[in-house]
CSV table of C-alpha atoms in Angstrom, one decimal:
chain,number,residue,atom,x,y,z
A,1,MET,CA,-13.6,89.0,48.5
A,2,ARG,CA,-10.3,86.6,48.3
A,3,LEU,CA,-9.8,84.5,45.4
A,4,ASN,CA,-9.8,81.0,45.8
A,5,LEU,CA,-7.5,78.9,43.4
A,6,GLY,CA,-9.9,76.1,43.4
A,7,ARG,CA,-13.1,78.2,42.7
A,8,THR,CA,-11.4,80.0,40.1
A,9,LEU,CA,-10.2,76.8,38.3
A,10,ALA,CA,-13.8,75.6,38.6
A,11,TRP,CA,-15.2,78.4,37.3
A,12,THR,CA,-12.7,78.7,34.4
A,13,ALA,CA,-13.5,74.7,33.4
A,14,LEU,CA,-17.4,75.8,33.6
A,15,ILE,CA,-16.9,78.8,31.3
A,16,VAL,CA,-14.9,76.7,28.8
A,17,PHE,CA,-17.5,73.9,28.7
A,18,LEU,CA,-20.3,76.2,28.4
A,19,VAL,CA,-18.7,78.0,25.1
A,20,LEU,CA,-17.6,75.0,24.0
A,21,THR,CA,-21.6,73.6,24.4
A,22,ILE,CA,-22.9,76.8,23.0
A,23,LEU,CA,-20.5,77.0,20.1
A,24,PRO,CA,-21.9,74.7,17.8
A,25,PHE,CA,-25.6,76.2,18.1
A,26,TYR,CA,-24.3,79.8,17.4
A,27,TRP,CA,-22.3,78.4,14.3
A,28,MET,CA,-25.7,76.6,13.2
A,29,ILE,CA,-27.3,80.0,13.5
A,30,ARG,CA,-24.8,82.2,11.9
A,31,THR,CA,-24.6,79.5,8.8
A,32,ALA,CA,-28.6,80.0,8.7
A,33,ILE,CA,-28.7,83.5,8.3
A,34,THR,CA,-25.7,83.8,6.1
A,35,PRO,CA,-26.1,83.9,2.1
A,36,ALA,CA,-25.0,80.9,0.4
A,37,GLY,CA,-22.8,83.1,-1.8
A,38,ASP,CA,-20.9,84.2,1.5
A,39,ILE,CA,-20.6,80.8,3.5
A,40,PHE,CA,-17.2,80.5,2.6
A,41,THR,CA,-15.8,83.7,2.0
A,42,ASP,CA,-17.2,85.4,5.0
A,43,SER,CA,-16.5,82.6,7.4
A,44,THR,CA,-14.0,84.4,9.7
A,45,ASN,CA,-16.2,86.9,11.3
A,46,LEU,CA,-18.6,86.5,14.1
A,47,LEU,CA,-21.3,87.8,12.4
A,48,PRO,CA,-22.2,87.6,8.8
A,49,ALA,CA,-21.7,90.5,6.8
A,50,HIS,CA,-24.8,90.2,4.8
A,51,PRO,CA,-27.5,88.5,7.4
A,52,THR,CA,-31.0,87.3,5.6
A,53,MET,CA,-33.9,85.1,6.3
A,54,ILE,CA,-34.0,84.0,3.0
A,55,ASN,CA,-32.5,80.4,4.0
A,56,PHE,CA,-35.6,79.6,6.5
A,57,TRP,CA,-38.3,80.9,4.1
A,58,ARG,CA,-36.9,78.8,1.4
A,59,VAL,CA,-36.4,75.9,3.6
A,60,LEU,CA,-40.5,76.3,4.9
A,61,GLY,CA,-41.2,76.5,1.1
A,62,LEU,CA,-42.3,80.1,1.6
A,63,VAL,CA,-40.8,81.3,-1.9
A,64,ASP,CA,-40.9,80.1,-5.3
A,65,ASP,CA,-38.4,77.8,-7.0
A,66,ALA,CA,-36.8,80.7,-9.1
A,67,THR,CA,-36.2,82.7,-5.7
A,68,ALA,CA,-35.0,79.7,-3.7
A,69,ARG,CA,-32.5,78.5,-6.8
A,70,LYS,CA,-31.3,82.5,-6.9
A,71,ALA,CA,-30.6,82.4,-2.8
A,72,GLY,CA,-28.3,79.3,-3.4
A,73,GLY,CA,-30.9,76.3,-2.7
A,74,SER,CA,-31.8,73.4,-4.6
A,75,GLY,CA,-35.4,74.2,-4.9
A,76,ALA,CA,-36.2,71.5,-1.9
A,77,HIS,CA,-38.1,72.4,1.2
A,78,ILE,CA,-39.5,70.5,4.3
A,79,ASN,CA,-43.2,70.5,5.0
A,80,PHE,CA,-41.9,71.5,8.6
A,81,LEU,CA,-45.6,71.7,10.2
A,82,ARG,CA,-46.1,67.8,9.1
A,83,TYR,CA,-42.9,66.4,9.9
A,84,THR,CA,-43.1,68.6,13.4
A,85,LEU,CA,-46.6,67.1,14.0
A,86,ASN,CA,-44.9,63.3,13.2
A,87,SER,CA,-42.1,64.1,15.6
A,88,THR,CA,-44.5,65.5,18.5
A,89,ILE,CA,-46.5,62.2,18.1
A,90,TYR,CA,-43.5,60.2,18.1
A,91,ALA,CA,-41.7,61.5,21.1
A,92,LEU,CA,-44.7,62.4,23.3
A,93,SER,CA,-46.3,58.9,22.9
A,94,ILE,CA,-43.1,57.4,23.8
A,95,ALA,CA,-42.7,59.8,26.7
A,96,ALA,CA,-45.9,59.2,28.4
A,97,VAL,CA,-46.4,55.6,28.3
A,98,GLN,CA,-42.7,54.8,29.0
A,99,THR,CA,-42.7,57.2,32.1
A,100,PHE,CA,-46.2,55.9,33.6
A,101,CYS,CA,-44.8,52.2,32.8
A,102,CYS,CA,-41.6,52.6,34.1
A,103,ALA,CA,-43.0,54.4,37.3
A,104,MET,CA,-45.1,51.2,38.0
A,105,ALA,CA,-42.1,49.0,37.5
A,106,GLY,CA,-40.2,51.2,40.0
A,107,TYR,CA,-42.5,51.2,42.7
A,108,ALA,CA,-42.8,47.3,42.3
A,109,PHE,CA,-39.5,47.1,42.7
A,110,ALA,CA,-39.3,49.3,45.6
A,111,ARG,CA,-42.2,48.1,47.4
A,112,LEU,CA,-43.7,45.2,46.4
A,113,ARG,CA,-42.4,41.5,48.0
A,114,PHE,CA,-42.4,38.7,45.4
A,115,PRO,CA,-40.2,35.8,44.5
A,116,GLY,CA,-37.1,36.7,42.3
A,117,ARG,CA,-37.3,40.4,42.9
A,118,ASP,CA,-33.9,41.1,43.1
A,119,LEU,CA,-33.1,38.4,40.4
A,120,VAL,CA,-35.4,40.2,38.0
A,121,PHE,CA,-33.9,43.5,39.0
A,122,GLY,CA,-30.4,42.4,38.6
A,123,VAL,CA,-31.1,41.3,34.9
A,124,LEU,CA,-32.9,44.6,34.2
A,125,ILE,CA,-30.0,46.5,35.4
A,126,ALA,CA,-27.6,44.0,33.3
A,127,ALA,CA,-29.6,45.2,30.4
A,128,LEU,CA,-28.0,48.5,30.6
A,129,MET,CA,-24.8,47.6,29.4
A,130,VAL,CA,-26.5,46.1,26.1
A,131,PRO,CA,-25.8,48.5,23.3
A,132,PRO,CA,-28.7,49.3,21.6
A,133,ILE,CA,-27.5,48.5,18.0
A,134,PHE,CA,-27.6,44.9,18.9
A,135,THR,CA,-31.4,44.8,19.2
A,136,LEU,CA,-32.0,46.7,16.1
A,137,LEU,CA,-32.1,44.1,13.8
A,138,PRO,CA,-34.4,41.7,15.9
A,139,ASN,CA,-36.9,44.6,16.3
A,140,PHE,CA,-36.8,45.5,12.7
A,141,THR,CA,-37.4,41.9,11.8
A,142,LEU,CA,-40.4,41.9,14.2
A,143,VAL,CA,-41.8,45.0,13.4
A,144,LYS,CA,-41.7,44.1,9.4
A,145,ASN,CA,-43.3,40.2,10.3
A,146,LEU,CA,-46.0,42.5,12.2
A,147,GLY,CA,-47.0,44.5,9.4
A,148,LEU,CA,-46.2,47.8,11.1
A,149,ILE,CA,-43.7,49.0,8.7
A,150,ASP,CA,-44.7,53.2,8.0
A,151,THR,CA,-46.7,52.9,11.0
A,152,PHE,CA,-46.4,54.7,14.1
A,153,ALA,CA,-47.3,51.7,16.1
A,154,GLY,CA,-44.3,50.1,14.6
A,155,MET,CA,-42.1,53.3,15.4
A,156,VAL,CA,-43.0,53.4,18.6
A,157,ALA,CA,-43.4,49.6,19.8
A,158,PRO,CA,-39.5,49.1,20.7
A,159,ASN,CA,-39.1,52.0,23.3
A,160,LEU,CA,-42.7,52.3,24.3
A,161,LEU,CA,-42.8,50.3,27.6
A,162,MET,CA,-39.7,50.8,29.7
A,163,THR,CA,-36.0,51.5,29.6
A,164,PRO,CA,-33.9,49.8,32.4
A,165,PHE,CA,-32.4,53.5,33.2
A,166,ALA,CA,-36.2,54.8,33.7
A,167,VAL,CA,-37.0,52.1,36.1
A,168,PHE,CA,-33.8,52.1,38.2
A,169,PHE,CA,-33.9,56.0,38.6
A,170,LEU,CA,-37.6,55.8,39.6
A,171,ARG,CA,-36.7,53.0,42.2
A,172,GLN,CA,-34.6,54.7,43.7
A,173,PHE,CA,-36.9,57.9,44.6
A,174,PHE,CA,-39.7,55.4,45.2
A,175,LEU,CA,-37.1,54.1,48.1
A,176,SER,CA,-36.7,57.4,49.6
A,177,VAL,CA,-40.5,58.1,50.1
A,178,PRO,CA,-41.6,57.5,53.7
A,179,ARG,CA,-43.3,54.2,54.3
A,180,GLU,CA,-45.5,56.3,57.0
A,181,VAL,CA,-47.3,58.2,54.3
A,182,GLU,CA,-48.2,54.9,52.7
A,183,GLU,CA,-49.3,53.5,55.9
A,184,ALA,CA,-51.4,56.5,57.1
A,185,ALA,CA,-52.9,56.0,53.6
A,186,THR,CA,-53.5,52.1,54.1
A,187,ILE,CA,-55.0,52.9,57.3
A,188,ASP,CA,-57.6,55.3,55.4
A,189,GLY,CA,-58.6,52.5,53.4
A,190,ALA,CA,-56.5,52.9,50.2
A,191,GLY,CA,-55.4,49.7,48.1
A,192,ARG,CA,-51.9,49.4,46.6
A,193,TRP,CA,-53.1,50.6,43.5
A,194,GLY,CA,-54.7,53.9,45.3
A,195,ILE,CA,-51.4,54.4,47.2
A,196,PHE,CA,-49.5,54.1,44.4
A,197,TRP,CA,-52.0,56.8,42.0
A,198,ARG,CA,-53.3,59.2,44.5
A,199,VAL,CA,-50.1,59.4,46.8
A,200,VAL,CA,-46.8,58.1,45.6
A,201,MET,CA,-47.4,59.6,42.2
A,202,PRO,CA,-48.4,63.4,43.3
A,203,MET,CA,-45.3,63.2,45.4
A,204,SER,CA,-43.0,62.1,42.3
A,205,ARG,CA,-43.8,64.5,39.9
A,206,GLY,CA,-40.3,65.9,39.7
A,207,PRO,CA,-38.8,62.5,39.0
A,208,LEU,CA,-41.5,61.8,36.8
A,209,LEU,CA,-41.1,65.1,34.9
A,210,THR,CA,-37.3,64.3,34.5
A,211,ILE,CA,-37.6,61.3,33.1
A,212,ALA,CA,-40.6,62.4,30.8
A,213,LEU,CA,-38.5,65.2,29.6
A,214,THR,CA,-35.3,63.4,28.8
A,215,THR,CA,-37.0,60.5,27.4
A,216,ALA,CA,-39.0,63.2,24.9
A,217,VAL,CA,-35.7,64.8,24.0
A,218,TRP,CA,-34.2,61.5,23.1
A,219,ALA,CA,-37.2,60.6,21.2
A,220,TRP,CA,-37.3,64.1,19.1
A,221,LYS,CA,-33.6,63.7,18.4
A,222,ASP,CA,-33.8,59.8,17.4
A,223,PHE,CA,-32.9,59.0,13.8
A,224,LEU,CA,-31.9,55.7,12.8
A,225,TRP,CA,-35.0,53.9,14.0
A,226,PRO,CA,-37.7,56.3,12.4
A,227,LEU,CA,-35.4,56.0,9.4
A,228,LEU,CA,-35.8,52.0,8.7
A,229,VAL,CA,-39.4,52.0,10.3
A,230,GLY,CA,-40.8,55.4,9.4
A,231,ARG,CA,-39.7,55.5,5.6
A,232,GLY,CA,-43.0,57.1,4.0
A,233,GLU,CA,-44.2,61.0,4.1
A,234,PRO,CA,-47.1,60.1,6.5
A,235,THR,CA,-44.7,59.1,9.4
A,236,ARG,CA,-41.5,60.8,8.2
A,237,VAL,CA,-40.2,62.5,11.4
A,238,LEU,CA,-38.4,65.9,11.5
A,239,THR,CA,-34.8,64.2,12.0
A,240,VAL,CA,-35.3,62.0,8.7
A,241,ALA,CA,-36.6,64.9,6.8
A,242,LEU,CA,-33.6,66.7,7.3
A,243,GLY,CA,-31.4,63.9,5.8
A,244,VAL,CA,-33.9,63.9,2.9
A,245,PHE,CA,-33.6,67.5,2.4
A,246,ARG,CA,-29.7,66.9,2.2
A,247,GLN,CA,-29.6,64.3,-0.3
A,248,GLN,CA,-32.1,66.8,-2.5
A,249,SER,CA,-29.3,69.1,-3.5
A,250,PRO,CA,-28.1,68.3,-6.9
A,251,ASP,CA,-24.7,69.6,-6.1
A,252,THR,CA,-21.8,68.4,-5.4
A,253,GLN,CA,-21.9,69.8,-1.9
A,254,PRO,CA,-25.0,70.2,0.5
A,255,ASP,CA,-27.1,73.2,0.8
A,256,TRP,CA,-25.4,74.1,4.1
A,257,THR,CA,-27.4,77.2,4.4
A,258,GLY,CA,-30.6,75.5,4.0
A,259,LEU,CA,-29.6,72.7,6.0
A,260,MET,CA,-28.7,75.0,9.2
A,261,ALA,CA,-31.9,76.6,8.6
A,262,ALA,CA,-33.6,73.6,8.8
A,263,SER,CA,-31.8,72.2,11.7
A,264,ALA,CA,-32.3,75.5,13.6
A,265,LEU,CA,-36.0,75.0,13.3
A,266,SER,CA,-35.8,71.4,14.4
A,267,VAL,CA,-34.4,72.9,17.8
A,268,VAL,CA,-36.9,75.2,18.2
A,269,PRO,CA,-39.7,73.2,20.4
A,270,VAL,CA,-37.3,71.1,22.2
A,271,VAL,CA,-35.9,75.0,23.3
A,272,LEU,CA,-39.5,76.1,24.2
A,273,VAL,CA,-40.0,73.0,26.2
A,274,LEU,CA,-36.8,73.6,28.2
A,275,VAL,CA,-37.5,77.0,28.6
A,276,PHE,CA,-40.8,76.7,30.4
A,277,LEU,CA,-39.7,73.5,32.1
A,278,GLY,CA,-36.4,73.9,32.8
A,279,LYS,CA,-36.9,75.3,36.0
A,280,ARG,CA,-39.0,72.1,37.5
A,281,LEU,CA,-36.2,70.0,35.7
A,282,VAL,CA,-33.4,71.5,37.7
A,283,GLN,CA,-35.2,71.3,40.8
A,284,SER,CA,-36.3,67.8,40.6
A,285,LEU,CA,-32.5,66.9,40.1
A,286,ASN,CA,-32.5,67.6,43.9
A,287,PHE,CA,-33.9,64.1,44.1
A,288,THR,CA,-36.5,64.8,46.7
A,289,GLY,CA,-39.5,65.6,44.5
A,290,ILE,CA,-41.8,66.4,47.5
A,291,LYS,CA,-42.5,69.8,48.0
């Protein structure tokens, strides 16, 4: 097989980007299994000289304070199951409701005829250029005035219904759905809602899964808004809990080994979702969605 310069350069670039992408995750795992006393003295080797799982056990609170402090920790731990449940509720609520609402909006922009449709869609697309930080203070003031601080309702409210990108993405797909399929459903007696729910939605599983997964992953790693609204223990999500854990170290420097162990644990649910649904996600990026 003859070597092609362009192909070789492309594969080289891909390998470089792959290594740069994986390197932070590798270093996180390496630090997590490194004893606290070796984190600076054993930082030049690819693998730690004395790997241990004690950092995971003490972060989860599975060892007593004396053992945790002996291992180099501060005695702080994370209620991992509670915060994982909170993050799951937060991420799945936003992903499910937002995907459904964006699907309805995208279908309306693609198929329904109403006055000002193109103007409304243009305004919606223009909203993509508005930085989210601009809406942070108004949203917080509104949630506070409604008395929804420290509630899941207040946490999910600003992002529950739609995002401009999801509406645009689904509208583009719905435009590619053959009109003949909808016309056949109309002849069979289906109304507009029946066509959307029983015909178009099953044909759109790929794009819907793409939007749902990307939205869920974004919500899972969201930090600033849950920090502002979900301050209390009952609504604290995993990303905020990691920040609290970092601040609980009484030393002049953070508990890096414990923090990396906690970060590795927080990534596990997302990795499992991508492992089981990643193939469908890749297939859906072909933008057909019709099997």
